GROMACS .gro file of C-alpha atoms in nm:
model
  119
    1MET     CA    1   0.011   0.023   0.024
    2TRP     CA    2   0.081   0.313  -0.115
    3VAL     CA    3   0.007   0.646   0.076
    4ILE     CA    4   0.144   0.924  -0.186
    5GLY     CA    5   0.182   1.328  -0.079
    6LYS     CA    6   0.001   1.321   0.275
    7LYS     CA    7   0.154   1.515   0.522
    8ALA     CA    8  -0.013   1.292   0.759
    9TYR     CA    9   0.133   1.003   0.633
   10GLU     CA   10   0.329   0.850   0.971
   11ASN     CA   11  -0.019   0.878   1.193
   12LEU     CA   12  -0.145   0.721   0.865
   13LYS     CA   13   0.166   0.471   0.866
   14LYS     CA   14   0.123   0.363   1.160
   15THR     CA   15  -0.286   0.294   1.173
   16LEU     CA   16  -0.157   0.102   0.869
   17GLU     CA   17   0.149  -0.114   0.993
   18ALA     CA   18  -0.100  -0.177   1.301
   19GLU     CA   19  -0.316  -0.414   1.094
   20ASN     CA   20  -0.027  -0.523   0.919
   21TYR     CA   21   0.058  -0.322   0.585
   22ASN     CA   22   0.331  -0.237   0.429
   23VAL     CA   23   0.297   0.097   0.363
   24VAL     CA   24   0.511   0.309   0.204
   25ASN     CA   25   0.560   0.753   0.067
   26ILE     CA   26   0.610   0.863  -0.230
   27LEU     CA   27   0.687   1.195  -0.281
   28ASN     CA   28   0.674   1.319  -0.678
   29SER     CA   29   0.441   1.174  -0.959
   30PHE     CA   30   0.656   1.124  -1.122
   31SER     CA   31   0.811   0.850  -0.950
   32ALA     CA   32   0.413   0.807  -0.765
   33LEU     CA   33   0.330   0.663  -1.187
   34GLU     CA   34   0.686   0.483  -1.279
   35THR     CA   35   0.634   0.320  -0.920
   36VAL     CA   36   0.279   0.130  -0.983
   37SER     CA   37   0.416   0.023  -1.313
   38GLU     CA   38   0.702  -0.131  -1.187
   39GLU     CA   39   0.613  -0.277  -0.777
   40ARG     CA   40   0.143  -0.325  -0.852
   41PRO     CA   41   0.098  -0.166  -0.514
   42ASP     CA   42  -0.248  -0.295  -0.354
   43LEU     CA   43  -0.373   0.043  -0.310
   44ILE     CA   44  -0.286   0.387  -0.327
   45LEU     CA   45  -0.378   0.645  -0.078
   46LEU     CA   46  -0.396   0.943  -0.256
   47ASP     CA   47  -0.305   1.312  -0.110
   48THR     CA   48  -0.551   1.612  -0.304
   49ALA     CA   49  -0.363   1.904  -0.254
   50PHE     CA   50  -0.054   1.628  -0.359
   51LEU     CA   51   0.362   1.805  -0.295
   52ASP     CA   52   0.396   1.881  -0.757
   53THR     CA   53   0.045   1.853  -0.855
   54ASP     CA   54  -0.267   1.809  -0.798
   55GLY     CA   55  -0.399   1.466  -0.635
   56PHE     CA   56  -0.739   1.451  -0.846
   57GLU     CA   57  -0.508   1.493  -1.190
   58ILE     CA   58  -0.348   1.225  -1.089
   59CYS     CA   59  -0.611   0.977  -1.043
   60ARG     CA   60  -0.731   1.105  -1.390
   61GLN     CA   61  -0.395   0.978  -1.486
   62LEU     CA   62  -0.376   0.641  -1.364
   63ARG     CA   63  -0.801   0.577  -1.447
   64ALA     CA   64  -0.716   0.726  -1.833
   65ASN     CA   65  -0.364   0.417  -1.859
   66PRO     CA   66  -0.422   0.074  -1.873
   67LYS     CA   67  -0.073  -0.013  -1.743
   68TYR     CA   68  -0.254   0.139  -1.401
   69ARG     CA   69  -0.633   0.111  -1.436
   70TRP     CA   70  -0.627  -0.154  -1.236
   71VAL     CA   71  -0.473  -0.026  -0.895
   72PRO     CA   72  -0.797   0.072  -0.620
   73VAL     CA   73  -0.731   0.435  -0.494
   74MET     CA   74  -0.822   0.607  -0.206
   75MET     CA   75  -0.780   0.963  -0.189
   76LEU     CA   76  -0.781   1.198   0.189
   77GLY     CA   77  -0.855   1.513   0.179
   78GLU     CA   78  -0.859   1.770   0.391
   79LYS     CA   79  -1.202   1.933   0.328
   80ASN     CA   80  -1.531   1.831   0.432
   81GLU     CA   81  -1.783   1.875   0.115
   82ALA     CA   82  -1.911   1.717  -0.141
   83GLU     CA   83  -1.767   1.906  -0.352
   84ASP     CA   84  -1.435   1.763  -0.300
   85SER     CA   85  -1.599   1.411  -0.295
   86ILE     CA   86  -1.769   1.440  -0.619
   87LYS     CA   87  -1.420   1.596  -0.776
   88ALA     CA   88  -1.277   1.215  -0.628
   89TYR     CA   89  -1.535   0.989  -0.759
   90LYS     CA   90  -1.499   1.219  -1.132
   91SER     CA   91  -1.192   1.159  -1.100
   92GLY     CA   92  -1.144   0.775  -1.094
   93ALA     CA   93  -1.075   0.710  -0.767
   94ASP     CA   94  -1.285   0.415  -0.496
   95ASP     CA   95  -1.335   0.639  -0.210
   96TYR     CA   96  -1.274   0.929  -0.076
   97ILE     CA   97  -1.166   0.972   0.302
   98THR     CA   98  -1.167   1.338   0.511
   99ALA     CA   99  -0.852   1.468   0.763
  100PRO     CA  100  -0.934   1.468   1.068
  101LEU     CA  101  -0.937   1.140   1.013
  102ASN     CA  102  -1.044   0.870   1.188
  103PRO     CA  103  -0.828   0.557   1.281
  104LEU     CA  104  -1.058   0.274   1.292
  105GLU     CA  105  -1.258   0.451   0.989
  106LEU     CA  106  -0.911   0.417   0.726
  107ARG     CA  107  -0.884   0.065   0.846
  108ALA     CA  108  -1.235  -0.028   0.765
  109ARG     CA  109  -1.246   0.192   0.409
  110VAL     CA  110  -0.874   0.002   0.313
  111GLY     CA  111  -1.042  -0.353   0.425
  112MET     CA  112  -1.334  -0.294   0.253
  113ILE     CA  113  -1.136  -0.133  -0.061
  114LEU     CA  114  -0.850  -0.431  -0.073
  115ARG     CA  115  -1.150  -0.726  -0.021
  116ARG     CA  116  -1.344  -0.577  -0.374
  117SER     CA  117  -1.068  -0.600  -0.532
  118ARG     CA  118  -0.982  -0.953  -0.458
  119VAL     CA  119  -1.329  -1.058  -0.642
   0.00000   0.00000   0.00000
């Protein structure tokens, strides 16, 4: 599982590693797309406010490319506004969650996405 560009990476890592997930942080869009192709993650947690580009655009790029289309994407937002969640789903995200993150809800959503992707 990868967390791409999230400022609260350490908290996410701690929460998800407690469930025995391997968590890796990727800090720029170029290495994100390149690494997805090489490493084949089970899930990408993608920050909407990515460091060097719009997280929604990265999600669109993942969905537009047949090499990456299969990777589930959960977008992490800072605002709990319908406009951002709609934008996330329109860009191709499988789920959208906002800060502050509830660790139990995050683990439940990640587990649900991973179960669904293995079917």
